XYZ file of C-alpha atoms in Angstrom:
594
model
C -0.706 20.062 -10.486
C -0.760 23.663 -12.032
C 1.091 22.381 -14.992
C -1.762 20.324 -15.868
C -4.183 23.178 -15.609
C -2.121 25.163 -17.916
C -1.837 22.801 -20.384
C -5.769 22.148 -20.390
C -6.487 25.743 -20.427
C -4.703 26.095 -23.633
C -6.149 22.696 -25.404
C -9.471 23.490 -24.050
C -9.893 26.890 -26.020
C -8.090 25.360 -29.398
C -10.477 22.015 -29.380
C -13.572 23.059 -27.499
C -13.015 20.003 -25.126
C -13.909 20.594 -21.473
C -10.811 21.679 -18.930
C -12.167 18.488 -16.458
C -11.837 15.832 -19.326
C -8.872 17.110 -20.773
C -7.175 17.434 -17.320
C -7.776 13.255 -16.735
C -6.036 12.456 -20.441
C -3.062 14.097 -20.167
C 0.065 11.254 -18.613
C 3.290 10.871 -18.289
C 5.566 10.319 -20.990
C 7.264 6.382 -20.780
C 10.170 7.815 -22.026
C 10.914 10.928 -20.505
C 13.074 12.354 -23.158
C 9.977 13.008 -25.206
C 8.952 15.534 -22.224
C 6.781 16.318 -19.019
C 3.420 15.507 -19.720
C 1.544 14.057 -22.877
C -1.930 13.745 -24.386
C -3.179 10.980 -26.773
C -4.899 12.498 -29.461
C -6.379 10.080 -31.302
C -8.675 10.051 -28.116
C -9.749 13.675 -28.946
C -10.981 12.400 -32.277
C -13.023 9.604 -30.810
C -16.815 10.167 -30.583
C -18.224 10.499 -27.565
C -15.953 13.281 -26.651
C -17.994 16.390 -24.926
C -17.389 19.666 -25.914
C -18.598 22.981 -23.920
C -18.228 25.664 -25.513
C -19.631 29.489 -24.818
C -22.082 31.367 -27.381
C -19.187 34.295 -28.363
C -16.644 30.943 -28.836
C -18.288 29.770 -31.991
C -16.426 31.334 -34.565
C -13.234 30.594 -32.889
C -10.785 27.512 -34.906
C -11.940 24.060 -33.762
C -9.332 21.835 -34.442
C -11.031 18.636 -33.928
C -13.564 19.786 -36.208
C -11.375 19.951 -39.128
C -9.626 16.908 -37.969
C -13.456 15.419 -39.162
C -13.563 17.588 -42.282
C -12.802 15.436 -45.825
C -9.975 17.477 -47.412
C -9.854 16.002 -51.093
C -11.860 13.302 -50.037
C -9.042 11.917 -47.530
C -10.052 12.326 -43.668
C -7.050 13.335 -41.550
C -5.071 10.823 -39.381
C -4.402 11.732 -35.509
C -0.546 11.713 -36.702
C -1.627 15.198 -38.611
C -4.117 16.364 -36.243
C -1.494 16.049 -33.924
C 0.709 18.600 -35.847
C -2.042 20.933 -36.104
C -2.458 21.350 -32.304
C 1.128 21.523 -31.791
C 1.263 24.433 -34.269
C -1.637 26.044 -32.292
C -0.236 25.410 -28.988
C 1.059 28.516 -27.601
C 4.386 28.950 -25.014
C 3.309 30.091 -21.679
C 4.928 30.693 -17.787
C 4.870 27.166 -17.440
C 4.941 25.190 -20.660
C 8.401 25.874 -22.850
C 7.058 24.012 -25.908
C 5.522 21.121 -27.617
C 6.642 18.199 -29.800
C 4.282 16.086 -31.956
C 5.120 12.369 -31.959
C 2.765 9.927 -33.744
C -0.402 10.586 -32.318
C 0.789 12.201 -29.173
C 1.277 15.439 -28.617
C 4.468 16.345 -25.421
C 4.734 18.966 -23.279
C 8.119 20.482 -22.255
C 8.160 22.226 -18.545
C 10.169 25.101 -17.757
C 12.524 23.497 -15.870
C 12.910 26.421 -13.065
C 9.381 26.978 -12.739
C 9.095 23.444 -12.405
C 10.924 22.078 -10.140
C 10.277 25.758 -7.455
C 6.258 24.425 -7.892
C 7.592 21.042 -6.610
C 9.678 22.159 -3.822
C 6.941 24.580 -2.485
C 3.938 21.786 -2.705
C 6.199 18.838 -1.189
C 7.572 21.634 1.828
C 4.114 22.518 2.038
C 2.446 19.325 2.616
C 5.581 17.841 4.458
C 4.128 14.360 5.518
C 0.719 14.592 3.781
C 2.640 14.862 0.404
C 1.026 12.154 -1.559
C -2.203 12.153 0.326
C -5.497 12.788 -0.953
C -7.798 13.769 2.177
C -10.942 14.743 0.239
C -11.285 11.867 -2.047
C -12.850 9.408 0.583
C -14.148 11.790 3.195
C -16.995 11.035 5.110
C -16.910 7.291 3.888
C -16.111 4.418 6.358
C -14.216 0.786 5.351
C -13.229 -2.102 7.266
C -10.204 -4.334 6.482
C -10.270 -8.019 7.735
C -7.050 -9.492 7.620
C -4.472 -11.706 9.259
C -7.439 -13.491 10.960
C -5.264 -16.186 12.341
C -6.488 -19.661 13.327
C -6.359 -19.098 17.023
C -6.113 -22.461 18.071
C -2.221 -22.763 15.815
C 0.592 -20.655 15.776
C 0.763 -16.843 14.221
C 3.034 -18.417 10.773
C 4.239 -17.728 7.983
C 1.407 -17.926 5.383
C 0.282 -14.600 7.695
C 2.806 -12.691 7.074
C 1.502 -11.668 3.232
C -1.933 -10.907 4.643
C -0.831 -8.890 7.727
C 1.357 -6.530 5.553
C -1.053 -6.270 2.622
C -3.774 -5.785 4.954
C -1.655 -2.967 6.962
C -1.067 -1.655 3.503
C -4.767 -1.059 2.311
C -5.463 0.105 5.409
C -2.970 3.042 5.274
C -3.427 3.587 1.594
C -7.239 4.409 2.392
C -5.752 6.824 5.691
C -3.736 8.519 2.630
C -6.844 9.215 0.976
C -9.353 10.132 3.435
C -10.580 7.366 4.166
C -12.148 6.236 8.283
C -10.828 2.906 8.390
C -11.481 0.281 10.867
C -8.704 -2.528 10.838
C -10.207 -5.759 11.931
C -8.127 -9.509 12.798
C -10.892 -11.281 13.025
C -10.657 -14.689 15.002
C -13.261 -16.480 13.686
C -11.072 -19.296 12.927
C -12.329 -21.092 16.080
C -13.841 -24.783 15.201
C -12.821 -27.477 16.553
C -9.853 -26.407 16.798
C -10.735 -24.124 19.206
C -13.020 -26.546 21.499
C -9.561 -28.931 21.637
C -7.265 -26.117 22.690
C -9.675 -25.190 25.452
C -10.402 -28.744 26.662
C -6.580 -29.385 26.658
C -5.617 -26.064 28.218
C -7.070 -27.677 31.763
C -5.132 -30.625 31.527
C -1.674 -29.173 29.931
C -1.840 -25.913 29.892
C 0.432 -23.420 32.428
C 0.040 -19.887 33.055
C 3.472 -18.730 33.618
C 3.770 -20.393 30.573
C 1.377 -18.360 28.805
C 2.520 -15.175 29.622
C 5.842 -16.162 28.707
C 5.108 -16.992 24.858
C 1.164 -17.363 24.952
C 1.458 -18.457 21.146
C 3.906 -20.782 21.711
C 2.772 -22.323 24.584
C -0.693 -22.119 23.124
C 0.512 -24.490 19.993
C 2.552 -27.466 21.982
C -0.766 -27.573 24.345
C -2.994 -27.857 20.711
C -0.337 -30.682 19.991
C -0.441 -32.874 22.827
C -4.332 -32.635 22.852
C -4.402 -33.745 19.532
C -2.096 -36.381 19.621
C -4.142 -37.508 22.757
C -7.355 -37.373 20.630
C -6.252 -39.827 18.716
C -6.721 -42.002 20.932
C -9.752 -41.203 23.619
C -12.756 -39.990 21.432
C -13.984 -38.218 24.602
C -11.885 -35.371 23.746
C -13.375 -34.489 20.654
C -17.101 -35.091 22.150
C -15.717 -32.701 24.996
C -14.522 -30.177 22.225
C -17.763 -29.892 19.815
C -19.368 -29.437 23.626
C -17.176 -26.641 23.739
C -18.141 -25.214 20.616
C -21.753 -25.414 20.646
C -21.940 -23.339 24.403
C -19.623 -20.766 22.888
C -21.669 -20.426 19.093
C -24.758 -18.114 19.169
C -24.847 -17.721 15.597
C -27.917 -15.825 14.201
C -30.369 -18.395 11.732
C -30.603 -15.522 9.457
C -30.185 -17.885 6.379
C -33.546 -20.256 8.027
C -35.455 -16.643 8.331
C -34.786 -16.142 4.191
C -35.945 -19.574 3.407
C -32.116 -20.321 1.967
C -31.116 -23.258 4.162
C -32.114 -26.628 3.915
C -31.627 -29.776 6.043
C -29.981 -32.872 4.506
C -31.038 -36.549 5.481
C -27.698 -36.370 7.463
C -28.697 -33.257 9.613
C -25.896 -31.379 7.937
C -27.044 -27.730 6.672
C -26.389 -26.655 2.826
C -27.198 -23.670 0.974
C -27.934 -24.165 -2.867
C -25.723 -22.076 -5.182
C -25.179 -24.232 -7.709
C -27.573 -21.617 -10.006
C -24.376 -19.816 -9.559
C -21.908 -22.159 -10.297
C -20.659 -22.093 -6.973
C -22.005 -25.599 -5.701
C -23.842 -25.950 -2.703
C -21.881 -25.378 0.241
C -21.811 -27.078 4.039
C -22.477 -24.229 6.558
C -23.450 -26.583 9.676
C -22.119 -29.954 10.541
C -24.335 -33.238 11.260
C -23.710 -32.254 14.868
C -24.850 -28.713 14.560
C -21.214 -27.249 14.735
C -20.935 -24.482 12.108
C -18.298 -24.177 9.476
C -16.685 -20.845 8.653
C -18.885 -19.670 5.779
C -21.878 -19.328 8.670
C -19.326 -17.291 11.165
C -18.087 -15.395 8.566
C -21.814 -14.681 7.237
C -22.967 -13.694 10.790
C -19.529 -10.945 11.289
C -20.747 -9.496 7.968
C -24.252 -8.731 9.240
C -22.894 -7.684 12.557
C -20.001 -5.281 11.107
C -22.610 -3.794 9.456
C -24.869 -3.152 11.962
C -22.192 -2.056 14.021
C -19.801 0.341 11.641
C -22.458 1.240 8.836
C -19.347 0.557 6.557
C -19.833 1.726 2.826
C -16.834 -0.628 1.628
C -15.297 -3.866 3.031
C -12.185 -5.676 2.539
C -11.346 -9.169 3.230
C -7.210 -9.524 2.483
C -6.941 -13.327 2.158
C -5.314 -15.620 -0.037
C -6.054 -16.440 -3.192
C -6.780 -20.264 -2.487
C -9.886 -18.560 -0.733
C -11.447 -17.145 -3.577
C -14.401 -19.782 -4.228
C -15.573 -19.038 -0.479
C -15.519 -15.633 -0.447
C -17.652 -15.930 -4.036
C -20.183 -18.211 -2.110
C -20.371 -15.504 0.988
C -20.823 -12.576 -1.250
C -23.346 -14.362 -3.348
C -25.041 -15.430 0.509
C -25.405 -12.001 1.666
C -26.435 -10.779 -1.879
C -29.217 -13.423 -2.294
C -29.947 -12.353 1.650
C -30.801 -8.942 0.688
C -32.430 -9.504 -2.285
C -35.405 -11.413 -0.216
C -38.590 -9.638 1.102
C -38.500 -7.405 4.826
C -34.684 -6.447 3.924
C -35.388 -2.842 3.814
C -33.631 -2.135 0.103
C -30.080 -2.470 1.538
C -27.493 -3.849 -1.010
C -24.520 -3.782 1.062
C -23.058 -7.342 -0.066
C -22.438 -5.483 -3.207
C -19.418 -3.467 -1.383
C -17.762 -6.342 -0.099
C -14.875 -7.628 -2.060
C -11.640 -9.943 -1.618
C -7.888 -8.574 -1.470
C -6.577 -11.537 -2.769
C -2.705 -12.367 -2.756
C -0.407 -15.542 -4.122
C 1.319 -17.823 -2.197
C 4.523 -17.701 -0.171
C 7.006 -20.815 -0.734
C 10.471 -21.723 0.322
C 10.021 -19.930 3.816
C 12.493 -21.713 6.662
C 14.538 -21.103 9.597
C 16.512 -23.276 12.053
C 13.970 -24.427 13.992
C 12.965 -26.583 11.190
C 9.137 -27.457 9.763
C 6.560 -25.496 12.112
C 7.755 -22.053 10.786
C 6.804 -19.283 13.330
C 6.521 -15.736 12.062
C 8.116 -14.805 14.945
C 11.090 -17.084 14.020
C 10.950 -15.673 10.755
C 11.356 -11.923 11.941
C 14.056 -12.732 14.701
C 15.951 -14.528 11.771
C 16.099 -11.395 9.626
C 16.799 -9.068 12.666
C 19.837 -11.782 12.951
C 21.296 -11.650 10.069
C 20.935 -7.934 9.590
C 22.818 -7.139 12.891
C 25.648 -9.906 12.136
C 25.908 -7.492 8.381
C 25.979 -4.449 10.577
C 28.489 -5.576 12.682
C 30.515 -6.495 9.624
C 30.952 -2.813 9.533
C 32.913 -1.954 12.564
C 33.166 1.932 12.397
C 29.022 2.282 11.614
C 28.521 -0.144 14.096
C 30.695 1.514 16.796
C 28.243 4.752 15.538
C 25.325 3.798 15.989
C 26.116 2.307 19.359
C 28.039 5.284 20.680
C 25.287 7.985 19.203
C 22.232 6.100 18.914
C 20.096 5.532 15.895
C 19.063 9.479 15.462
C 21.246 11.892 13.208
C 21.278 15.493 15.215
C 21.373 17.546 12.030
C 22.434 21.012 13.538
C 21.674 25.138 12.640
C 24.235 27.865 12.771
C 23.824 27.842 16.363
C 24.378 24.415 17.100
C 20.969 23.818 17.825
C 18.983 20.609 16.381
C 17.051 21.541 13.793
C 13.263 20.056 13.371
C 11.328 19.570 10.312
C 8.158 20.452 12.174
C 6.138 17.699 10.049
C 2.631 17.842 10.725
C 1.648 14.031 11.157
C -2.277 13.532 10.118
C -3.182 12.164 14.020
C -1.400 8.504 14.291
C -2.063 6.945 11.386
C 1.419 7.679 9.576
C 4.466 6.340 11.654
C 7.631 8.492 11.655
C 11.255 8.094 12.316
C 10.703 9.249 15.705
C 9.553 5.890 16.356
C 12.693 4.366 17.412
C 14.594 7.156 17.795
C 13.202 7.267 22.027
C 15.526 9.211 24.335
C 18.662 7.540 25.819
C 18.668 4.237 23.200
C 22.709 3.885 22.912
C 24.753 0.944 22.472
C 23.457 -2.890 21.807
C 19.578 -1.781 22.490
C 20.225 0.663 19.196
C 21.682 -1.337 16.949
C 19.376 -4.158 17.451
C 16.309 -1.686 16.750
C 17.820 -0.709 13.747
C 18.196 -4.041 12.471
C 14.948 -5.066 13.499
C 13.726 -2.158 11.394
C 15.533 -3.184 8.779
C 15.007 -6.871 8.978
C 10.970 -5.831 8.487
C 11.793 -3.551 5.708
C 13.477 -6.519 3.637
C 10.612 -8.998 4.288
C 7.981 -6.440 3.200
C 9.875 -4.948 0.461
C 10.937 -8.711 -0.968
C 7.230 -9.660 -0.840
C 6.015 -6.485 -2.293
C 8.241 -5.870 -4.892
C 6.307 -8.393 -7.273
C 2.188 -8.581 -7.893
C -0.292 -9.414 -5.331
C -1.412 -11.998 -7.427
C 1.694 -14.003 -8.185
C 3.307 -16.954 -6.089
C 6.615 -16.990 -4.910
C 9.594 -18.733 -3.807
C 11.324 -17.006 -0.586
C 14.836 -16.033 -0.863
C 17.305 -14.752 2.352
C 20.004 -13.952 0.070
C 17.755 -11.829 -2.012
C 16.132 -10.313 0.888
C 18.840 -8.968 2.713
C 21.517 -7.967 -0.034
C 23.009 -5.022 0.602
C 23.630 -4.625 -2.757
C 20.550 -5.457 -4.298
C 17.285 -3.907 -4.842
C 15.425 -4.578 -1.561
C 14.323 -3.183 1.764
C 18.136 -2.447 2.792
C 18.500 -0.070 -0.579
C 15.921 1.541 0.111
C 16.229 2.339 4.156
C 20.078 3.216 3.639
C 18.734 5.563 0.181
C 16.804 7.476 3.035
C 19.370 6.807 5.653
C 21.981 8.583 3.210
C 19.871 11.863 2.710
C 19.899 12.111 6.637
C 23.013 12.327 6.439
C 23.509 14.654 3.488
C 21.431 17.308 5.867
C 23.167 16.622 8.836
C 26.511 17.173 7.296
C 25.561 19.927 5.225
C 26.854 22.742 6.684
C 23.861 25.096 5.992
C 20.336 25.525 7.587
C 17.179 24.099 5.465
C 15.892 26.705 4.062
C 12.371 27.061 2.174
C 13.187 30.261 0.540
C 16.313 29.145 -1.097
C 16.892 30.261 -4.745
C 16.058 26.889 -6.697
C 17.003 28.354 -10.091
C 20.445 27.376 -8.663
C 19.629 24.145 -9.826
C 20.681 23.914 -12.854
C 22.081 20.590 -13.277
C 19.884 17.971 -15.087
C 20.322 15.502 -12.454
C 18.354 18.294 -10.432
C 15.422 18.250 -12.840
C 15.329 14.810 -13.286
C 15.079 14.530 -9.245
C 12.401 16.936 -9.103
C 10.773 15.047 -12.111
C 10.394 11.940 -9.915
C 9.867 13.921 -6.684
C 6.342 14.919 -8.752
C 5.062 11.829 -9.943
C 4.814 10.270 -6.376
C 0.907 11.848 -5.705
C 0.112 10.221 -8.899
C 1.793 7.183 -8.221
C -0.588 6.735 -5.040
C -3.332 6.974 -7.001
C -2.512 4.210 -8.899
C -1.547 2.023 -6.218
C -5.079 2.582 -5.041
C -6.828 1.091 -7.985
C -6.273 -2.476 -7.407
C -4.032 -2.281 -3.999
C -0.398 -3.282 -5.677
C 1.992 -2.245 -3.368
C 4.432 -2.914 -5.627
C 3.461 -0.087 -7.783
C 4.738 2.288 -5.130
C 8.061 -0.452 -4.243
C 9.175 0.226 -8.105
C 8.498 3.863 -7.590
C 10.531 4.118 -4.539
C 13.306 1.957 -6.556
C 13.175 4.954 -9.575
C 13.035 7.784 -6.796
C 16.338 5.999 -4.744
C 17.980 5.648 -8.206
C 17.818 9.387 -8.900
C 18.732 10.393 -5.476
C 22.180 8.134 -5.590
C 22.641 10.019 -9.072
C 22.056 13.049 -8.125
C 24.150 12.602 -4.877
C 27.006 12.190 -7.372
C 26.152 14.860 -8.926
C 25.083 17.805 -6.577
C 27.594 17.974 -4.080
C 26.081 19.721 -0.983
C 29.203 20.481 1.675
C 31.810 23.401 0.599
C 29.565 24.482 -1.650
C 28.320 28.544 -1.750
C 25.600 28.986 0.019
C 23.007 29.916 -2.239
C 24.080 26.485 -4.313
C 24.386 24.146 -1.062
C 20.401 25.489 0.552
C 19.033 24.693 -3.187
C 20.589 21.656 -3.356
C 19.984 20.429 0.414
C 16.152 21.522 -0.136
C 15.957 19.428 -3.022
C 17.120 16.467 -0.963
C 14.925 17.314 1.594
C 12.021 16.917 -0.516
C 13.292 13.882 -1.609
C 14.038 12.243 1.727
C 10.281 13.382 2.757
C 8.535 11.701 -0.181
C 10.735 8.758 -0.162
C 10.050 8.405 4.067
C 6.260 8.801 2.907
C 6.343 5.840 0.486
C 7.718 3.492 3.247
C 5.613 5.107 5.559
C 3.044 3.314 3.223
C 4.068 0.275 2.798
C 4.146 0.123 6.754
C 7.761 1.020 7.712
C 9.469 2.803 9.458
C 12.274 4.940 7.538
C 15.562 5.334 9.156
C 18.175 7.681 9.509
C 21.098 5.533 10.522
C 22.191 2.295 9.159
């Protein structure tokens, strides 16, 4: 942002510090009160620092110098240095002024310029607001996740790793990323041999078309109840298993595997502290650490990836350890060819999911799980008779009009398919029952994903409905009828969106502290992108939803004049576009009914 440019400008020529380092220190106040941006100075006294400075600079005041000098013996503190700059730091178009506290020296905006520089980047970049398409360009990662066990239901415990997984896979299409979204099914043991031995004695294929999961999972039951008692079937199922494995001996080719007295196949890690791990059975079956070796060297050979992702649980995290230490120790023998590729693998790890039920009692179906929050979303929407009798009548789509009566279109520029839009479910001739069921489908997913990510990656958690789906609360339904609200705010408005509308109009402080939050979204990306917490962008969205309900209080849009009412409705605008882009995100799909 320009503001940050301005301010590093100015810094650079008082301390001698580069513009590029100085640029990367300044934040965001904690408490916005104390102003826009900040810079810890203390850290500009630090050794280490770099200065650049040109030959005809040298005789101008270095600040940090005299910071160093000894002035009666007594070295100044980064409380006084700080005054110093602030006495050197000079007004300018976009800075108002400074104010020294402690060690950190605040910067005040100019609120005007401000928030027109935010208005004209967010209208500018429309969807790709928040994106960052040069920072992985060129580079290629995969994301495994979900990777269901093929031979048992789709369930609950997959819910955590299809969403995360969906999220790191669009938060690397926000930044540039080409990203290759794998479910790998290599969850296919013996498992897998029993559901295709008992598929030709139970198995139906109306059935299967039907509900193939379902109908999949009672024919893995009655197999394996049969099992029980004729050991045939399981000498039929490892038969299975061994036609359909053509697993590559890499690990025999690196002299890594050895044979035990039992025939069963180990590879020594305990060097490592990671034990010595089973990769083939006494009958020659493999276990998942060999599949899982074998997709690595293929995905490899196949994408040329320069980062890989594996979104699984934590209780995985000792096998993932032992595979990355595998491939490492694989490349690290003679005739690899100096590839160190293990070294860019790395495990998305996530906390458990408890207390997750529905009527249909102990085998919990994610399907179940999602029809059970469209439920009880449609029986709250019906609890509403006049929006219900809406959105049935009209459909799930606002028709926000121009002075001619026409519809007017945002004209958002999607980056090819990889965002999804509101014009999702808002298809052509979707009235009555069929539209309000979509919408509370959409909203049912919106509450599951937002209760899950509202909280660490790392942490357990206990499930809760009543959580999930209050409308009161903060959750998925805030936040979808926060966006669903500015929809409306344009379609009601009264006046046409317009780009050139005179924002120094704005001159409430619930305007400024919109546009405040507005900004910090491209930053707040960024963040999210460090160690792939999704909840860093839910708690966002909760700040940015707070400020629009205040400043829909506040900045009343209808009867107003019309310069006023096109400053204010831009504003919202901008705000309904970042906060659709954060959900976009997170995987959902924002709404403009509820």
């Amino acid at each position: 942002m320009q503001f940050k440019q301005s301010i590093a400008t100015q810094l650079s020529t008082i301390t001698g510090h580069p513009e590029t380092q100085l640029i990367e220190m300044i934040e965001r106040p904690k408490n916005k009160d104390f102003g826009q941006f900040s810079i810890a100075v203390y850290k500009l006294m630090q050794g280490g620092m770099q200065k650049k400075r040109k030959p005809d600079e040298a005789k101008s005041v270095n600040v940090e110098e005299n910071a160093r000098a000894e002035e009666g013996g007594k070295r100044k503190t980064a409380d006084e240095f700080c005054k110093e700059l602030a006495e050197k730091f000079q007004s300018s178009p976009t800075i108002s002024s400074t104010t020294p506290i402690g060690p950190y020296l605040n910067f005040h905006v100019k609120k005007p310029v401000f928030i027109q520089r935010v208005v004209d980047e967010v209208f500018g970049q429309k969807n790709l607001y928040g994106t960052f398409k040069s920072h992985g360009q060129g580079k290629t990662v995969v994301i495994d996740f979900s990777s269901p066990n093929i031979a048992k239901p789709f369930h609950s415990g997959h819910l955590k790793s299809t969403i995360l997984g969906n999220f790191v896979k669009r938060i690397h299409d926000a930044l540039g990323y080409k990203t290759i979204a794998i479910n790998y099914l290599g969850d296919w043991g013996k498992q897998y041999g029993l559901l295709a031995v008992g598929f030709n004695t139970y198995g139906s294929h109306d059935e299967l078309d039907k509900d193939s999961i379902k109908h999949l999972y009672d024919v893995y039951v009655k197999i394996s109840q049969e099992a029980k008692h004729n050991p045939t079937i399981d000498q039929e199922a490892n038969d299975y298993i061994k036609r359909m494995e053509d697993v590559e001996r890499l690990l025999t080719t690196k002299n890594l595997l050895s044979t035990q007295d039992d025939g069963t196949c180990t590879i020594d890690l305990s060097e490592y502290n990671l034990g010595t791990p089973q990769i083939k059975r006494m009958d020659e079956t493999s276990v998942y650490l060999l599949r899982d070796i074998a997709a690595a060297t293929q995905r490899r050979q196949l994408y040329n990836f320069d980062q890989m992702f594996y979104v699984v649980g934590m209780s995985q995290q000792n096998h993932f350890q032992r595979l990355f230490k595998i491939l490492e120790l694989t490349q690290n023998r003679e005739g690899n060819g100096g590839e160190k590729w293990a070294e860019n693998l790395e495990h998305v790890g996530f906390g458990m999911i408890r207390g997750v039920s529905t009527r249909h009692g102990t085998a919990v179906f994610l399907k179940d799980i999602l029809d059970t929050a469209k439920q009880r979303m449609l029986d709250i929407m019906m609890g509403n008779e006049e929006k219900y009798r809406d959105i049935v009548n009209s459909g799930p789509s606002r028709q926000a009009k121009k002075a001619d009566n026409s519809r007017f279109v945002d004209n958002l520029s999607l980056d090819d398919d990889q965002m999804a839009s509101s014009d999702e479910y808002n298809e052509v001739g979707l009235y009555g029952k069929e539209a309000a069921e979509k919408i509370a489908d959409i909203v049912g997913i919106s509450a599951l994903v937002i209760h899950d990510f509202m909280r660490d990656r790392y942490k357990d958690y206990t499930f809760d409905w009543k959580k999930t789906i209050d409308a009161h609360g903060h959750n998925g339904v805030y936040l979808q009828y926060a966006h669903a609200r500015l929809s409306s705010i344009e379609e009601k408005a009264g006046v046409t969106l317009n780009p050139k509308a005179n924002i120094k109009a704005l001159k409430e402080q619930a305007a400024f502290d919109l546009a405040y939050q507005i900004s910090l979204y491209p930053e707040i990306v960024l963040q999210a992108y460090k160690d792939f917490q999704p909840c860093v962008i839910v708690n966002y969205l909760f700040n940015l939803s707070q400020s629009i309900s205040h400043a829909h209080r506040t900045l009343r849009v209808k009867g107003m004049s019309p310069g006023v009412a096109e400053a204010r409705l831009l504003l919202f605008w901008c705000a309904r576009v970042t906060l659709g882009n954060g959900l976009n995100l997170l995987g959902l799909t924002p709404l403009e009914k509820m």
